mmCIF file of C-alpha atoms in Angstrom:
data_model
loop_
_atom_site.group_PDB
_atom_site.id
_atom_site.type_symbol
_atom_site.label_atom_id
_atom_site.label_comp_id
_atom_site.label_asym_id
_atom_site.label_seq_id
_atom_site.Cartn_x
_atom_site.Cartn_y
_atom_site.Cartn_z
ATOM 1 C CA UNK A 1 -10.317 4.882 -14.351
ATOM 2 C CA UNK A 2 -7.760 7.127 -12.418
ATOM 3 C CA UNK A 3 -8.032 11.005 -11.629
ATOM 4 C CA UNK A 4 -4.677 12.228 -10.845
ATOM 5 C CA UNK A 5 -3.552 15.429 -9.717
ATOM 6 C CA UNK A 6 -1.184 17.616 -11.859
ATOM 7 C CA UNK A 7 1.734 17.428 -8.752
ATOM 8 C CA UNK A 8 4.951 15.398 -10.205
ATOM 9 C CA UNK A 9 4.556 11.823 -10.324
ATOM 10 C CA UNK A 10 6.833 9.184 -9.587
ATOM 11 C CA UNK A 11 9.246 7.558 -12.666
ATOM 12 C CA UNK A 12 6.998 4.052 -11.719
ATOM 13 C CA UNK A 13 3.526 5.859 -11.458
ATOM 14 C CA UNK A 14 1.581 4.443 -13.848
ATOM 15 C CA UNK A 15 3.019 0.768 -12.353
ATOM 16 C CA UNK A 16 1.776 1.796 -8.987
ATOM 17 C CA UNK A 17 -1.757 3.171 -10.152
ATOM 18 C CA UNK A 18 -2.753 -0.547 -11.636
ATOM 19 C CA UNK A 19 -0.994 -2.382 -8.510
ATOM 20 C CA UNK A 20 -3.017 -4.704 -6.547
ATOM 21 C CA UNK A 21 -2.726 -5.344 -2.957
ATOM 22 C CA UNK A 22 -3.424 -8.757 -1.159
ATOM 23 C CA UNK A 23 -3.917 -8.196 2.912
ATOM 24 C CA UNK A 24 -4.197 -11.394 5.472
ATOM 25 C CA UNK A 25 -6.762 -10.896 8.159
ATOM 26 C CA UNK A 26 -7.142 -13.185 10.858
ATOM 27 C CA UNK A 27 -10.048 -14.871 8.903
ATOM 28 C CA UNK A 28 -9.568 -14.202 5.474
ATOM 29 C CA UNK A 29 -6.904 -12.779 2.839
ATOM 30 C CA UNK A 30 -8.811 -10.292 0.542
ATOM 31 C CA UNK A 31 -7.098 -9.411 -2.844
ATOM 32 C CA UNK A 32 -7.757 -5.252 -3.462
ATOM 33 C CA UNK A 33 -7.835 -4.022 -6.810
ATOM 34 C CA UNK A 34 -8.274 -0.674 -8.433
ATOM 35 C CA UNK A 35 -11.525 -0.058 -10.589
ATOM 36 C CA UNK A 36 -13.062 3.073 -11.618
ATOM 37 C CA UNK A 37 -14.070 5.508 -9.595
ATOM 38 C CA UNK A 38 -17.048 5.038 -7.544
ATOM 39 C CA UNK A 39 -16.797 1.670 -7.714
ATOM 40 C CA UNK A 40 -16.513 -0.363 -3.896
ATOM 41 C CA UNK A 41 -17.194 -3.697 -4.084
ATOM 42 C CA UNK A 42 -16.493 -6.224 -1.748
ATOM 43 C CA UNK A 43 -14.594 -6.600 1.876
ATOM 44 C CA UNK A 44 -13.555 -3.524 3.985
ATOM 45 C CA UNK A 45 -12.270 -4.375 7.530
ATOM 46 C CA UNK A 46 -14.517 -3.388 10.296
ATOM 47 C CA UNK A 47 -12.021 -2.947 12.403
ATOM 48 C CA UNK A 48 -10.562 0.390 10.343
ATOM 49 C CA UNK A 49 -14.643 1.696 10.617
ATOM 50 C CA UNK A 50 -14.355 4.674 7.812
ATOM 51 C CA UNK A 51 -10.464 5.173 8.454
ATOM 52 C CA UNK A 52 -8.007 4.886 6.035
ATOM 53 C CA UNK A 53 -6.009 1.754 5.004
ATOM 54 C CA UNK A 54 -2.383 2.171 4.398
ATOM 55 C CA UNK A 55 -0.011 0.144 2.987
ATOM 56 C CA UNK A 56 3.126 1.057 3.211
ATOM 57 C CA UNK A 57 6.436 -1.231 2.074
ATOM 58 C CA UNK A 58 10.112 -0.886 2.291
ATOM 59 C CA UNK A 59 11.077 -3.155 -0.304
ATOM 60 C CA UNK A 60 12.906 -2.044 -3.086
ATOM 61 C CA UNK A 61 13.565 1.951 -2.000
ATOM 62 C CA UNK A 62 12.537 4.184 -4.917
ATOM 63 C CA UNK A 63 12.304 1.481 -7.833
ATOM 64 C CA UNK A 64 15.457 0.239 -7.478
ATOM 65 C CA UNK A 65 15.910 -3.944 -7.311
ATOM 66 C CA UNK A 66 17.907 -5.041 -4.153
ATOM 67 C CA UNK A 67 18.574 -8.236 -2.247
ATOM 68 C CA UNK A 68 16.110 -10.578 -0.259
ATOM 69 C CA UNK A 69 18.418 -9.908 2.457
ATOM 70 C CA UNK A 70 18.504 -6.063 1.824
ATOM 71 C CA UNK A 71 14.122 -5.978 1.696
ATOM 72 C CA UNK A 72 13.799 -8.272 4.512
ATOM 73 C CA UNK A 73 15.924 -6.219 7.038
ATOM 74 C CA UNK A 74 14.243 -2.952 5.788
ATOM 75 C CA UNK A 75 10.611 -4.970 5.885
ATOM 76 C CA UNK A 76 11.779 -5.392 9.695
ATOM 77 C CA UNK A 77 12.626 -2.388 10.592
ATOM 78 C CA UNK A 78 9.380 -1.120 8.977
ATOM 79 C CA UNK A 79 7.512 -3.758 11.051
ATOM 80 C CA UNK A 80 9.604 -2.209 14.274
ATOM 81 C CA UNK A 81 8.260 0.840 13.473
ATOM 82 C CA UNK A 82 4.847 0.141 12.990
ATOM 83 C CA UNK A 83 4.654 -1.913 16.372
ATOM 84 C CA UNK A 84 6.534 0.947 18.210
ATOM 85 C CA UNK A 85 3.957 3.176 17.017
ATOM 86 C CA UNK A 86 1.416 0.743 18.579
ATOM 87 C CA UNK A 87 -0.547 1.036 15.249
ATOM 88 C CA UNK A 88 -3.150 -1.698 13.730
ATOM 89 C CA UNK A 89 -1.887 -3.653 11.179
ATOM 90 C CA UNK A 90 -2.259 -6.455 8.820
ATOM 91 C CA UNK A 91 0.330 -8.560 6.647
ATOM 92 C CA UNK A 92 0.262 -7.750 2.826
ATOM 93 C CA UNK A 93 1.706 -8.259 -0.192
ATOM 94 C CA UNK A 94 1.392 -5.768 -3.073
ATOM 95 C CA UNK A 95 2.312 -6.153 -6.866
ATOM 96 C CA UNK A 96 1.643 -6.183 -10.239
ATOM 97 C CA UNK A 97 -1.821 -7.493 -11.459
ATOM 98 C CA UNK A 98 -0.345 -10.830 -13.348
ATOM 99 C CA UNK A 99 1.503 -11.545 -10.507
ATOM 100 C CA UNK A 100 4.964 -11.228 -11.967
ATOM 101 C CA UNK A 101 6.356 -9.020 -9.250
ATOM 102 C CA UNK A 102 5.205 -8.468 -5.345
ATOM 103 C CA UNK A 103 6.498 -6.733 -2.382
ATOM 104 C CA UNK A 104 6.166 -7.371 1.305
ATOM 105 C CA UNK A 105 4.191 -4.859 2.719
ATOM 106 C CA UNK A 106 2.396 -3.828 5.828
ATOM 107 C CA UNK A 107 -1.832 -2.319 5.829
ATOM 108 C CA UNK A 108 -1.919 -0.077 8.977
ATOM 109 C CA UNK A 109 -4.578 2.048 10.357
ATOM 110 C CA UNK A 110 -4.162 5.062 12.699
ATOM 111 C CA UNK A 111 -2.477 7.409 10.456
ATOM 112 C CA UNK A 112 -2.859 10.347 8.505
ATOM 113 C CA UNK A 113 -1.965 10.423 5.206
ATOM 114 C CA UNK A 114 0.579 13.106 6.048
ATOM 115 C CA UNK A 115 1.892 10.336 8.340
ATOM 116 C CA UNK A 116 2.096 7.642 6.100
ATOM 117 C CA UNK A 117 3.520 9.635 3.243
ATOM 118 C CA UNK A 118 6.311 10.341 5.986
ATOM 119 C CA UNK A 119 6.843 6.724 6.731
ATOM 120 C CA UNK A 120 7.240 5.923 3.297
ATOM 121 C CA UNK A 121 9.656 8.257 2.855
ATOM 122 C CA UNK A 122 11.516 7.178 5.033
ATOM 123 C CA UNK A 123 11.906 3.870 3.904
ATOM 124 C CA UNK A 124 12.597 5.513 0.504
ATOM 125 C CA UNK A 125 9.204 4.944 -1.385
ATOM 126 C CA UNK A 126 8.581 6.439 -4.280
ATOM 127 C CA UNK A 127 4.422 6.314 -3.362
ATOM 128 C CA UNK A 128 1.714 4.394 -0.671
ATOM 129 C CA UNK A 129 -2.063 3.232 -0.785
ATOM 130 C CA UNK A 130 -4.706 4.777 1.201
ATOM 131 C CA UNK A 131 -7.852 2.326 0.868
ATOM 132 C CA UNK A 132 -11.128 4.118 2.663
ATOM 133 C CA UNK A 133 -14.632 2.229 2.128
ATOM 134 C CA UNK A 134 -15.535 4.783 -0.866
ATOM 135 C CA UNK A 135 -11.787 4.830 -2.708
ATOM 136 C CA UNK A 136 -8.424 3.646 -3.576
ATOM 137 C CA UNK A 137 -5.610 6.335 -3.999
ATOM 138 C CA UNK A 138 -2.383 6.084 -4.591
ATOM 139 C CA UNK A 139 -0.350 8.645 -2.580
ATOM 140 C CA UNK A 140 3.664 9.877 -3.806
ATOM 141 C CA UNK A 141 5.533 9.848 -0.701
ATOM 142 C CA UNK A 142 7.335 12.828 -2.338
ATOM 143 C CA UNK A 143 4.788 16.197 -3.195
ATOM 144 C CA UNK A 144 1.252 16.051 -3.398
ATOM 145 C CA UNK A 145 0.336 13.903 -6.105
ATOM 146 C CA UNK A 146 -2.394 11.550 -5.929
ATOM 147 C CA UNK A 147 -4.173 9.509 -7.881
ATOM 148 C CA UNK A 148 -7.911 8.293 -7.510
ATOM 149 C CA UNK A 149 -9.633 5.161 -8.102
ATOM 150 C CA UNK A 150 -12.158 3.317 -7.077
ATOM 151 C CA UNK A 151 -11.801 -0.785 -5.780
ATOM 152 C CA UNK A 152 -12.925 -3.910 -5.557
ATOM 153 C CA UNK A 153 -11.867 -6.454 -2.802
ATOM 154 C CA UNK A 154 -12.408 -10.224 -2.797
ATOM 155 C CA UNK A 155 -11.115 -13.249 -0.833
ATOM 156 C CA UNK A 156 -8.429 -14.756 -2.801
ATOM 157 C CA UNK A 157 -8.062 -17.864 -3.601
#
């Protein structure tokens, strides 16, 4: 399902690979999943064209469990950030398939994945998604490695 690259991987990898990601547009909330490669079915947002997707969070820094209190100031600041930046953006939520455990997170377009692997590092992530119209990767914020997937995206219900 996943091509990864042979970089060092995250403790969580193999939690972030299978991760979905739920993003509210103005007109819709579309729940993104990974499937295998070469698979893209579903809803991309016309407003990203062929750009890349990212979804960055700053809840829980590198695996570890903290407070509501602790994620929501850091989910702020990240949200600060993005605005200053004057970058497009969407609410999301991303988290474990059963829906046992989610994070607050932010879908942005108008950066690189050099960028966003830099603004997840420094809120402390361990890794981001970069969602393009052909693929779903999952990027460590720390090295190179990557991992490759393909997606599916439908409205949720």
């Amino acid at each position: 399902m996943h091509a990864t690259d042979t970089a060092v991987t995250p403790r969580n990898w193999n939690l972030y690979r299978t991760a979905v990601v739920g993003i509210r547009f103005s007109d819709r909330t579309v729940h993104v999943a990974p499937r295998p490669s070469g698979t893209a079915e579903g809803f991309f947002p016309e407003a990203a064209g062929s750009a890349t997707v990212h979804v960055i969070t700053a809840w829980n820094p590198l695996g570890r469990t903290e407070s509501d209190d602790f994620n929501a100031r850091a989910q702020a600041q990240l949200l600060d950030e993005v605005r200053r930046r004057g970058l497009t953006w969407w609410p999301a939520v991303g988290g474990d398939a059963d829906g046992t455990h989610s994070e607050e997170s932010v879908a942005v377009i108008g950066l690189s994945d050099t960028a966003a692997r830099a603004l997840g590092r420094r809120f402390h992530q361990d890794a981001i998604f970069a969602w393009k119209p052909g693929s779903w990767r999952v990027l460590a914020c720390a090295g190179s490695a990557e991992s490759v997937s393909g997606w599916t995206a439908r409205p949720s219900r």
